[in-house]
Short mmCIF file of N, CA and C in Angstrom, two decimals:
data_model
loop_
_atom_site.label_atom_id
_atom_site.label_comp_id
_atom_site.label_asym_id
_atom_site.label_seq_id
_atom_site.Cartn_x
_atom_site.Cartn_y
_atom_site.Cartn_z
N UNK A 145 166.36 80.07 67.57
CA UNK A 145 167.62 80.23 68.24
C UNK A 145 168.38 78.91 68.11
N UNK A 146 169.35 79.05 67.41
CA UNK A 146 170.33 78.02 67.52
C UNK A 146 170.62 77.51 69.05
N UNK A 147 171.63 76.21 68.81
CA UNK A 147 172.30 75.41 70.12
C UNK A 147 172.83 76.35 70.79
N UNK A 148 173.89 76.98 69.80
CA UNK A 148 175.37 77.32 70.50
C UNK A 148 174.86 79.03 71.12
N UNK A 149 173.72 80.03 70.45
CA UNK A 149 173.23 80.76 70.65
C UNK A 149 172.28 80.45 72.22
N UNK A 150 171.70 79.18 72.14
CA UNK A 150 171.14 78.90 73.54
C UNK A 150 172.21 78.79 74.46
N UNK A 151 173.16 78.15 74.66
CA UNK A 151 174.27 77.47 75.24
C UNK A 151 174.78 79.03 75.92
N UNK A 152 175.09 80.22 75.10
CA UNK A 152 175.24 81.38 75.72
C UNK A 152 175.03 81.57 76.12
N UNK A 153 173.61 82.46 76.04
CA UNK A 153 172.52 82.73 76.52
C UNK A 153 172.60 82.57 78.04
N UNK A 154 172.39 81.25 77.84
CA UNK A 154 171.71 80.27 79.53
C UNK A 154 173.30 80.45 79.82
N UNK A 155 174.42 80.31 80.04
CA UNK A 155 175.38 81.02 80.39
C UNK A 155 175.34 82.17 81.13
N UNK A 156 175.40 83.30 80.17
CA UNK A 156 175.13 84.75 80.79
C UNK A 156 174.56 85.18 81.45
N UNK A 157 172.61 83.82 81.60
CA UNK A 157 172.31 84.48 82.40
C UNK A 157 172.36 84.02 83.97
N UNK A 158 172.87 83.00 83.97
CA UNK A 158 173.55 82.04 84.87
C UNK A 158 174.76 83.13 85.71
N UNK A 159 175.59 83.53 84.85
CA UNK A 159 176.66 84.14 85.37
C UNK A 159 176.08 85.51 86.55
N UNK A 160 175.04 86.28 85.48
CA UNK A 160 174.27 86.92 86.16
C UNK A 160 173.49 86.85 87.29
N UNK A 161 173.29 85.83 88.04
CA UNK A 161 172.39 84.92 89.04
C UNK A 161 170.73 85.04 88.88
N UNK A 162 170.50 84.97 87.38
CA UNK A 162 169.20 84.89 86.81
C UNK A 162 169.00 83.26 86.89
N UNK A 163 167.84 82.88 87.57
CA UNK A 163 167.46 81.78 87.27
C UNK A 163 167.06 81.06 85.87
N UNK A 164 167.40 79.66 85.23
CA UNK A 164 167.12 79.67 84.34
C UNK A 164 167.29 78.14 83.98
N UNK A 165 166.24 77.62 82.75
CA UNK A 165 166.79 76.15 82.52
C UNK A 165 167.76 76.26 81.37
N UNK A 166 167.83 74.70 80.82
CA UNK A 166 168.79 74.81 79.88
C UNK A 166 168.10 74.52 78.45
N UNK A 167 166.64 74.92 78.30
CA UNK A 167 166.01 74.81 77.33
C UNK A 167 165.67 76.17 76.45
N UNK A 168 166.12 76.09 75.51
CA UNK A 168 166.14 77.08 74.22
C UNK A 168 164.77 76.75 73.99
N UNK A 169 163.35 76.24 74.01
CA UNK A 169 162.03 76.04 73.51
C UNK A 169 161.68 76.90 74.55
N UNK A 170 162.06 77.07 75.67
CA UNK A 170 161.52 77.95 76.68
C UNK A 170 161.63 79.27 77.18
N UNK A 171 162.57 80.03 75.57
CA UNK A 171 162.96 81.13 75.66
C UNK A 171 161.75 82.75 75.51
N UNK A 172 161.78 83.65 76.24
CA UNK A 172 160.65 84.04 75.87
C UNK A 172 161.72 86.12 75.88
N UNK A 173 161.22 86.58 75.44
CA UNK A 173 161.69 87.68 74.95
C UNK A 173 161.02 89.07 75.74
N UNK A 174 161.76 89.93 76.59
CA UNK A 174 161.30 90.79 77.55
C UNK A 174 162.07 92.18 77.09
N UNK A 175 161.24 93.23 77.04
CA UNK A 175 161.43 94.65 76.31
C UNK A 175 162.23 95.30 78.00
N UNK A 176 163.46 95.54 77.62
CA UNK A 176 163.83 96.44 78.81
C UNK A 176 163.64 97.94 78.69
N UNK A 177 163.30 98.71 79.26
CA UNK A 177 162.78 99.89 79.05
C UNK A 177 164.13 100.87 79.42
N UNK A 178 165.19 100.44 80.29
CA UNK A 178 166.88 101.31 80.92
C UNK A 178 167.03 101.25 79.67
N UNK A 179 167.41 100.36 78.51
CA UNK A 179 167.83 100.66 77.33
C UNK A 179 167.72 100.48 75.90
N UNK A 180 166.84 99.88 75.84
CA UNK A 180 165.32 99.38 74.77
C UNK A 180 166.13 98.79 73.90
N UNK A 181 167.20 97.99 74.93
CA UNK A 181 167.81 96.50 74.27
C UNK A 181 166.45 95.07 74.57
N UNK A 182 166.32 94.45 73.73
CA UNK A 182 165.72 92.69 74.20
C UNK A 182 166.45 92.02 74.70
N UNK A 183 166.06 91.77 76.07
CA UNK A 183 166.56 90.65 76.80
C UNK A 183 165.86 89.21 76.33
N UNK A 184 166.66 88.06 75.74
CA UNK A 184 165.72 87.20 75.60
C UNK A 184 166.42 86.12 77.04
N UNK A 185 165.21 85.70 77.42
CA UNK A 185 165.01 84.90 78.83
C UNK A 185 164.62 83.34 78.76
N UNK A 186 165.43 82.66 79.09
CA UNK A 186 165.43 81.55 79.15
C UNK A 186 164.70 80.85 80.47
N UNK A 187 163.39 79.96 80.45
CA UNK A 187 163.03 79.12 81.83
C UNK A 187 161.63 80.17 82.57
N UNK A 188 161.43 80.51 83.59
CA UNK A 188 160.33 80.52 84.06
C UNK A 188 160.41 81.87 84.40
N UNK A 189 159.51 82.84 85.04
CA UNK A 189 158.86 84.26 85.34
C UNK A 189 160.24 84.76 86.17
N UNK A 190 161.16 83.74 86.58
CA UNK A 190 162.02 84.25 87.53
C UNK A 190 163.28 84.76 86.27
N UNK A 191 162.96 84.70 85.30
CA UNK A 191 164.54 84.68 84.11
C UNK A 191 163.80 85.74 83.45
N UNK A 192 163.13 87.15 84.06
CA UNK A 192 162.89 88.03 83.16
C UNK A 192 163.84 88.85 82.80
N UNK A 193 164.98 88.80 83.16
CA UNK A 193 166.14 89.93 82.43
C UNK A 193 165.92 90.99 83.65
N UNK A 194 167.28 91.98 83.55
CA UNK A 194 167.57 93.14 84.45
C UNK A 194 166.77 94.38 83.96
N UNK A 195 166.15 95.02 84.75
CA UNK A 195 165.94 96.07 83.67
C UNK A 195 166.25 97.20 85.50
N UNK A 196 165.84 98.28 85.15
CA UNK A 196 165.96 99.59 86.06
C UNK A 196 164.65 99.36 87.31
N UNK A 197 164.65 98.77 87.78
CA UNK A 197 163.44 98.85 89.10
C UNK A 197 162.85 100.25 89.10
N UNK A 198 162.74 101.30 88.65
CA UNK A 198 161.83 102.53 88.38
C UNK A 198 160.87 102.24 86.87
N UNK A 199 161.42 101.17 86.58
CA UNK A 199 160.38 101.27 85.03
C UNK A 199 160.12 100.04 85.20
N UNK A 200 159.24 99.83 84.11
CA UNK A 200 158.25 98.71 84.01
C UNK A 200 158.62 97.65 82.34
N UNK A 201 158.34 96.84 82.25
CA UNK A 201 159.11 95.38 81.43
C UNK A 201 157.94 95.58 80.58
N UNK A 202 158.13 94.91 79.46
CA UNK A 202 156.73 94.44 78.87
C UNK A 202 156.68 92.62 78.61
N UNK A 203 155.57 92.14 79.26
CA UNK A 203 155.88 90.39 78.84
C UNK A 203 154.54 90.42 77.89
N UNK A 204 155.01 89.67 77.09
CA UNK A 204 153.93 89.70 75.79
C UNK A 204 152.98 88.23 76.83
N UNK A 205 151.95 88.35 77.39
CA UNK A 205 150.54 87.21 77.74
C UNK A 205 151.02 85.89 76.53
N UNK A 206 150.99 84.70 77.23
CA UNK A 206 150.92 84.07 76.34
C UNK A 206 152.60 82.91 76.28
N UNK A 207 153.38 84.10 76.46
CA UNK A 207 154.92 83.41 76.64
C UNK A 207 155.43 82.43 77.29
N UNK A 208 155.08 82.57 78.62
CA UNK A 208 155.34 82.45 79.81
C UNK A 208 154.63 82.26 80.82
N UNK A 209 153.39 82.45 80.78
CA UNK A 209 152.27 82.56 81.51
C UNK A 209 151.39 83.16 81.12
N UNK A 210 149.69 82.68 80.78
CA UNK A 210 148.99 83.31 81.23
C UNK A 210 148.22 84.41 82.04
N UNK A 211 147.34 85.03 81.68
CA UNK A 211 146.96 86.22 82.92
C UNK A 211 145.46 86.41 82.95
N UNK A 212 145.24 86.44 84.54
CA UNK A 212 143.65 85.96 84.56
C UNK A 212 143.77 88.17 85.19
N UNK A 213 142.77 88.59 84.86
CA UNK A 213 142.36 89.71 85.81
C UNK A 213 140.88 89.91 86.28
N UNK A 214 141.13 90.42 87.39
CA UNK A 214 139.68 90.72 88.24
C UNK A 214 140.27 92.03 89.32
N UNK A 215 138.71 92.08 89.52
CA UNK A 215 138.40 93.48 90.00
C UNK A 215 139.52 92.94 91.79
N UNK A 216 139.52 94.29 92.06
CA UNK A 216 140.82 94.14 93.31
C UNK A 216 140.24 93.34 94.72
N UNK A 217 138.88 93.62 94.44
CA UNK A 217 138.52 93.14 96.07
C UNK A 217 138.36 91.77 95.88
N UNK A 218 137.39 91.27 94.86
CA UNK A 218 136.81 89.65 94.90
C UNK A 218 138.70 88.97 94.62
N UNK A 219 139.48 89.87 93.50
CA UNK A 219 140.70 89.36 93.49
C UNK A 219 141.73 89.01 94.70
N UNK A 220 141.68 90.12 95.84
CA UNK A 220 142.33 90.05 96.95
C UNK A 220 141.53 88.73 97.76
N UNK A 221 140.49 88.75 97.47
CA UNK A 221 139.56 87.46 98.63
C UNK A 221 140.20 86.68 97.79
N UNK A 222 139.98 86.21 96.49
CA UNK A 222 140.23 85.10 96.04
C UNK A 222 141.81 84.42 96.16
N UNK A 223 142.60 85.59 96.43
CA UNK A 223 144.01 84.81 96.57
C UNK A 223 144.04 84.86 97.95
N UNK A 224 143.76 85.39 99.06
CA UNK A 224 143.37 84.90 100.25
C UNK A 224 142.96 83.42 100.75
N UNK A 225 141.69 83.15 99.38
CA UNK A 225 141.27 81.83 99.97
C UNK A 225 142.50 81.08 99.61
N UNK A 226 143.23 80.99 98.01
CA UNK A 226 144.02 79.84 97.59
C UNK A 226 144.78 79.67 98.80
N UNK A 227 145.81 81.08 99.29
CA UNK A 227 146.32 80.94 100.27
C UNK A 227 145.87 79.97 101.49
N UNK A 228 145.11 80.05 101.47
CA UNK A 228 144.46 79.63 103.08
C UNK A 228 144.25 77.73 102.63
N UNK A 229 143.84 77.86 101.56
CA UNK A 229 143.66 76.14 100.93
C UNK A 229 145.08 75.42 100.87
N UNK A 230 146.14 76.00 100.90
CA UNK A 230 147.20 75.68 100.59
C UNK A 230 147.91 75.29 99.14
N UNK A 231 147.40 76.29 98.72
CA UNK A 231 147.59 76.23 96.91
C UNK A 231 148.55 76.80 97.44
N UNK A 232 149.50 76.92 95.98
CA UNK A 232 150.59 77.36 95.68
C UNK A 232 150.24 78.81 95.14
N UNK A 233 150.72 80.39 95.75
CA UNK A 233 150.09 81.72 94.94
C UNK A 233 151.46 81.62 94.31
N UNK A 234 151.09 82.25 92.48
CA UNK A 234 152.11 82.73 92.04
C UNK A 234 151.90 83.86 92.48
N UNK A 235 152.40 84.95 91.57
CA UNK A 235 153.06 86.17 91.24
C UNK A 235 151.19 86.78 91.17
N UNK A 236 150.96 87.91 92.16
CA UNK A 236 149.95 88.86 91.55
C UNK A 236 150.37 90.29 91.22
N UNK A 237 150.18 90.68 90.57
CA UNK A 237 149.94 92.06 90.09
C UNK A 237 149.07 93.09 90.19
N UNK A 238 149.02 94.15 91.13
CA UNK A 238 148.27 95.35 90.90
C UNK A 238 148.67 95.97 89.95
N UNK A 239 147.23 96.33 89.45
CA UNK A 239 146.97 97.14 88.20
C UNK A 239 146.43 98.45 88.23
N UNK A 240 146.59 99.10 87.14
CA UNK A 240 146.03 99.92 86.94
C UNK A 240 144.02 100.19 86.92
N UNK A 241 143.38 101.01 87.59
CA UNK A 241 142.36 100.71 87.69
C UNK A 241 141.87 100.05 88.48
N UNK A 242 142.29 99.72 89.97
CA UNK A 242 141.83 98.65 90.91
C UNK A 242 141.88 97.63 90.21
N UNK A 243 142.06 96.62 89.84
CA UNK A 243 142.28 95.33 89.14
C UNK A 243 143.47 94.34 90.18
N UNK A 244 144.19 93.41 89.93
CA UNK A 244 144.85 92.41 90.15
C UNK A 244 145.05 91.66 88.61
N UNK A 245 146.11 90.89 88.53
CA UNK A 245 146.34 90.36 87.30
C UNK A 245 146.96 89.00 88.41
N UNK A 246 146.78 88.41 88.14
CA UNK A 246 147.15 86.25 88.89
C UNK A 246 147.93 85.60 87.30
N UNK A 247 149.09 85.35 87.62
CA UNK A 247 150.05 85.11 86.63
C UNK A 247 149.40 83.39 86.55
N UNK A 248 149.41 82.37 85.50
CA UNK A 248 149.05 81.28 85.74
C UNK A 248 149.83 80.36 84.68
N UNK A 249 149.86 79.01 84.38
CA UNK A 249 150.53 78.07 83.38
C UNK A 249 149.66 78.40 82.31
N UNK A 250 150.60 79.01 81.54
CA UNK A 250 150.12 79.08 79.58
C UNK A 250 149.45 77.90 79.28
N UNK A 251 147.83 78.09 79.10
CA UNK A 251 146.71 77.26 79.09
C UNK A 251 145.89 76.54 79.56
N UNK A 252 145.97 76.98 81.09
CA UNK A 252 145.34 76.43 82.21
C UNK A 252 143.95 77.55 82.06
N UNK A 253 144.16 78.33 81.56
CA UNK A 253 142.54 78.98 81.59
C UNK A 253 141.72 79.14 80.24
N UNK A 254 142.18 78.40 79.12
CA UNK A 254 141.77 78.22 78.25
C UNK A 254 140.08 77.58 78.40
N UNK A 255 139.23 77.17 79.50
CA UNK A 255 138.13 76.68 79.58
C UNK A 255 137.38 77.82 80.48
N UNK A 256 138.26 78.97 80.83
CA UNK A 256 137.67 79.77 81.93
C UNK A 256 136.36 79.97 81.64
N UNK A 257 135.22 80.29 82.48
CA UNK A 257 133.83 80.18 81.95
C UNK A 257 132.76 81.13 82.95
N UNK A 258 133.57 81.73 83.96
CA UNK A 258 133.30 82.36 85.26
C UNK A 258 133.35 84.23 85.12
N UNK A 259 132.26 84.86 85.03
CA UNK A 259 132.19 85.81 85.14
C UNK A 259 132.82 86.72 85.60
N UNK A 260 133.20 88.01 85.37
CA UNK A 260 133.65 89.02 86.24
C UNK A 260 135.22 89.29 86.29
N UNK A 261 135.70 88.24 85.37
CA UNK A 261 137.07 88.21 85.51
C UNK A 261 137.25 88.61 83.85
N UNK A 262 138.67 88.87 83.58
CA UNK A 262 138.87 88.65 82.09
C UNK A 262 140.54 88.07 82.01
N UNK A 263 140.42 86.92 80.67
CA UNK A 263 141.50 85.92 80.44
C UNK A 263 141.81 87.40 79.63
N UNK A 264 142.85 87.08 79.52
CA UNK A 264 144.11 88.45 78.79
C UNK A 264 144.61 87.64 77.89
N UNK A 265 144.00 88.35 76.41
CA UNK A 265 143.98 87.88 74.90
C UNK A 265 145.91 87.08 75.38
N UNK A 266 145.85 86.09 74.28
CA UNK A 266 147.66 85.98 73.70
C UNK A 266 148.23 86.97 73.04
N UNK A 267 149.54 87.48 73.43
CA UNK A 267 150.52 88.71 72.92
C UNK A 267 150.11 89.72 73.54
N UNK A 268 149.24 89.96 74.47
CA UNK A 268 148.69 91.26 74.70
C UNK A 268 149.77 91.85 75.95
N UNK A 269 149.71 92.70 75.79
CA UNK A 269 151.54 93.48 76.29
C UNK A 269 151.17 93.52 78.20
N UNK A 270 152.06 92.71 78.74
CA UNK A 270 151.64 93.18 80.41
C UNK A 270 152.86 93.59 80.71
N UNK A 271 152.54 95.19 81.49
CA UNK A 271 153.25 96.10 81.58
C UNK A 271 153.41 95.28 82.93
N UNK A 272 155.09 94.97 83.34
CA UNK A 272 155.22 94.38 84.80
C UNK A 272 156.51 95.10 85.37
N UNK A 273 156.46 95.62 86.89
CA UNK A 273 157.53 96.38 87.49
C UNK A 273 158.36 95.16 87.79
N UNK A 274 159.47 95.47 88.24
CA UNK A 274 160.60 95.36 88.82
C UNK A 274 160.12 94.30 89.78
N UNK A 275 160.73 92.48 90.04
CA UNK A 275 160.77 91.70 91.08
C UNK A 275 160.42 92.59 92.38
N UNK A 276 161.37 93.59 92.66
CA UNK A 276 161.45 94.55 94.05
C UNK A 276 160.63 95.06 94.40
N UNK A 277 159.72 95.88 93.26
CA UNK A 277 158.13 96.56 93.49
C UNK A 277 157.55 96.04 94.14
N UNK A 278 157.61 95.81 95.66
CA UNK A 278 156.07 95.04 95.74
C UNK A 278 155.52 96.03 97.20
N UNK A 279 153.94 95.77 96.97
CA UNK A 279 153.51 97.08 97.58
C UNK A 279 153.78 97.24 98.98
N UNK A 280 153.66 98.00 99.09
CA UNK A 280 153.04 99.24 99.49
C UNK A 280 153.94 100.12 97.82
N UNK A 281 154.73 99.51 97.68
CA UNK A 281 155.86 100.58 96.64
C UNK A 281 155.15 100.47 95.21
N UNK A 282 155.15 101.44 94.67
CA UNK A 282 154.04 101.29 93.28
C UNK A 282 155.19 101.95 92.17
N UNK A 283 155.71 101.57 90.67
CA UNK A 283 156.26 102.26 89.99
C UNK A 283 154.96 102.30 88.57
N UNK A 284 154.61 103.17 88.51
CA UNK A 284 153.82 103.90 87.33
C UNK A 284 152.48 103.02 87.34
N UNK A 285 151.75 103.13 88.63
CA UNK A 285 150.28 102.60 88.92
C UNK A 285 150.33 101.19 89.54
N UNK A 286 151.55 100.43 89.26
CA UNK A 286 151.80 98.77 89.40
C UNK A 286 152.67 98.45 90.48
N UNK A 287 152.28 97.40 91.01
CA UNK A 287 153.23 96.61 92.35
C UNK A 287 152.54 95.35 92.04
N UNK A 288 153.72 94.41 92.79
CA UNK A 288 153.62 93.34 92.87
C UNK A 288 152.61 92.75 94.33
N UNK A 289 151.46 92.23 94.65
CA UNK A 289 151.04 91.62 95.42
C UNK A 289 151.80 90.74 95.94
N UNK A 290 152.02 89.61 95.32
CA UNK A 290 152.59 88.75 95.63
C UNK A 290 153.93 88.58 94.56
N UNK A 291 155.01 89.04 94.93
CA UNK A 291 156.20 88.97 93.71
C UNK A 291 156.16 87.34 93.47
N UNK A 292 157.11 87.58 91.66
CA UNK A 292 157.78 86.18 91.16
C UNK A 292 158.91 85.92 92.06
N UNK A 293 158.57 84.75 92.32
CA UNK A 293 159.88 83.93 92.86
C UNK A 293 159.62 82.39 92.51
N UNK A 294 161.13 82.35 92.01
CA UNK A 294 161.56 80.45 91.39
C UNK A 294 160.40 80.84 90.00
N UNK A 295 159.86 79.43 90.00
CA UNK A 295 159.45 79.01 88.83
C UNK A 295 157.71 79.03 89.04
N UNK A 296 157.16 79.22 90.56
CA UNK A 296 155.81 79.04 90.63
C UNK A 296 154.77 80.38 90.23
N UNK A 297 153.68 79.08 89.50
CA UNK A 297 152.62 80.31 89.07
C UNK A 297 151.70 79.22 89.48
N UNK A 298 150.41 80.24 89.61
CA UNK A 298 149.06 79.79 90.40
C UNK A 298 148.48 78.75 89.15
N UNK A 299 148.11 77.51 89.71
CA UNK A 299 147.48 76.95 88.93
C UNK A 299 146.12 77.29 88.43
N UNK A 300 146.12 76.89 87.84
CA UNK A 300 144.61 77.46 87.21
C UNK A 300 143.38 77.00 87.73
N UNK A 301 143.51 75.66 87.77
CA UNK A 301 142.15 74.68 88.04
C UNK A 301 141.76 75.75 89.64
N UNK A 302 142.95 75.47 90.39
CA UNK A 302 142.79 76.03 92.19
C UNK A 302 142.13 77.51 91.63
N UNK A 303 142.98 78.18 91.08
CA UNK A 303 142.28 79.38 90.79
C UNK A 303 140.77 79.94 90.52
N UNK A 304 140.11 78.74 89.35
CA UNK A 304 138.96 78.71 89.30
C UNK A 304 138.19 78.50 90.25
N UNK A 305 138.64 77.13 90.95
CA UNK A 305 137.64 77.15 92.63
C UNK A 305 138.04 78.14 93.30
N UNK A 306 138.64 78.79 94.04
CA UNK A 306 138.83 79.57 94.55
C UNK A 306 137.55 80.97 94.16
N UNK A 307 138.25 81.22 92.98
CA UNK A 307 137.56 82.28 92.33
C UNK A 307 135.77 82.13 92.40
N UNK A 308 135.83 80.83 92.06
CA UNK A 308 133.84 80.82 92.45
C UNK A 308 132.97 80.69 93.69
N UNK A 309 134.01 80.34 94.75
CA UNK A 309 133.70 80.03 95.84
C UNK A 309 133.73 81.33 96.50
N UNK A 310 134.81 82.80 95.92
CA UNK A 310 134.20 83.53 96.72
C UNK A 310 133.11 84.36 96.11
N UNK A 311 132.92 84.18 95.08
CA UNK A 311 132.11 84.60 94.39
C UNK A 311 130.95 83.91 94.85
N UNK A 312 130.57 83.03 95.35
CA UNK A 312 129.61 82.37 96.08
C UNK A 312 129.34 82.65 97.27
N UNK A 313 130.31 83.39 98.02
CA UNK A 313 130.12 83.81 99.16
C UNK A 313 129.87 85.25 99.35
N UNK A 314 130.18 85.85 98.41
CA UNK A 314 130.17 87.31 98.24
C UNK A 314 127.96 87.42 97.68
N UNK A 315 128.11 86.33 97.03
CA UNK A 315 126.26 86.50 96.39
C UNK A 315 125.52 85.94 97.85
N UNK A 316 126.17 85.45 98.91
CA UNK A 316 125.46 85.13 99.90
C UNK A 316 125.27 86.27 100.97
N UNK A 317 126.49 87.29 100.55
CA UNK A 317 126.53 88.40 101.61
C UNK A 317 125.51 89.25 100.93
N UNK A 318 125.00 89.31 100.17
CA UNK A 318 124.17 90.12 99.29
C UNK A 318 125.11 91.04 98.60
N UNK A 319 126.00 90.87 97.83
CA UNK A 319 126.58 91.67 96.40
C UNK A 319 126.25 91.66 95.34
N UNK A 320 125.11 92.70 95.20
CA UNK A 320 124.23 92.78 93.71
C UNK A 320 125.23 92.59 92.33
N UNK A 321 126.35 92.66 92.49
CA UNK A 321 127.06 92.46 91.12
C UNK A 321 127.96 91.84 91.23
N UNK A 322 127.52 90.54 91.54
CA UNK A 322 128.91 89.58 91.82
C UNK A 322 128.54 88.65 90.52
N UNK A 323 129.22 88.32 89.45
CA UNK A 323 129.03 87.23 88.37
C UNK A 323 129.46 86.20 88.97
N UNK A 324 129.12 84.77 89.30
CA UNK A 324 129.95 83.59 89.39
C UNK A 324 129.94 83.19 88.26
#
């Protein structure tokens, strides 16, 4: 993307009251499903483009953030604890299948090493609803736990403690299939 092509861009979406920086390296490209135009998005999880709040976006893993998933319960404890530690929660995602998806900084889980969870290959398509979705409200299996807002996503490192500690506490309650 050219200057003067960025310079737009971050314009329009400015005008729009999409959050956004003024960096063209940080542009990342979001499938709108209202009219299966590309929105390309400038700056952080909060600059995903407009799409229809009844349908669901596609963010290619990898862009923009990372994506850790785990099963819904150890997932719900585990952002419980960050919460409670005073981490910063990004954006979670209910999934399809009881799951959770924890949005995180593109390469903070590159060392992940902790059972029971799975890092979500690069490019791999995450189907994400509408900012507004968030549950109890579900559009096509998905809500937001914890919606995007601003620029924050869960760090990774916190994530990992978190994640083993309840996993440490869950093998103390006696949970025959807890991996730490």
């Amino acid at each position: 993307m050219d200057a003067d092509t960025s310079t737009i861009l971050v314009e329009h979406l400015k005008e729009h009251g999409l959050a956004c920086t003024d960096s063209a390296e940080q542009a990342v490209t979001v499938i709108s499903p209202r009219n299966s135009k590309i929105f390309t998005a400038v700056g952080g999880i909060d600059a995903l483009g407009e799409w229809d709040p009844g349908e669901l976006a596609t963010l290619p893993v990898g862009t923009v953030c990372d994506v850790l998933r785990m099963e819904r319960a150890r997932g719900c404890r585990t952002v419980s604890a960050l919460s409670a530690a005073g981490a910063a929660v990004g954006p979670v995602l209910h999934s399809p299948g009881e799951y959770i998806d924890v949005l995180v900084p593109v390469g903070s889980l590159d060392d992940w090493d902790l059972g029971g969870a799975t890092v979500l290959p690069k490019n791999a398509p995450l189907r994400i609803p509408h900012p507004t979705v968030v549950s109890p409200k579900v559009v096509k299996a998905r809500s937001w736990l914890v919606p995007p807002q601003g620029a924050t996503l869960t760090e990774g490192i916190a994530l990992y403690e978190a994640y083993a500690a309840v996993g440490a506490s869950l093998a103390l309650e006696g949970h025959p299939d807890v991996d730490s």
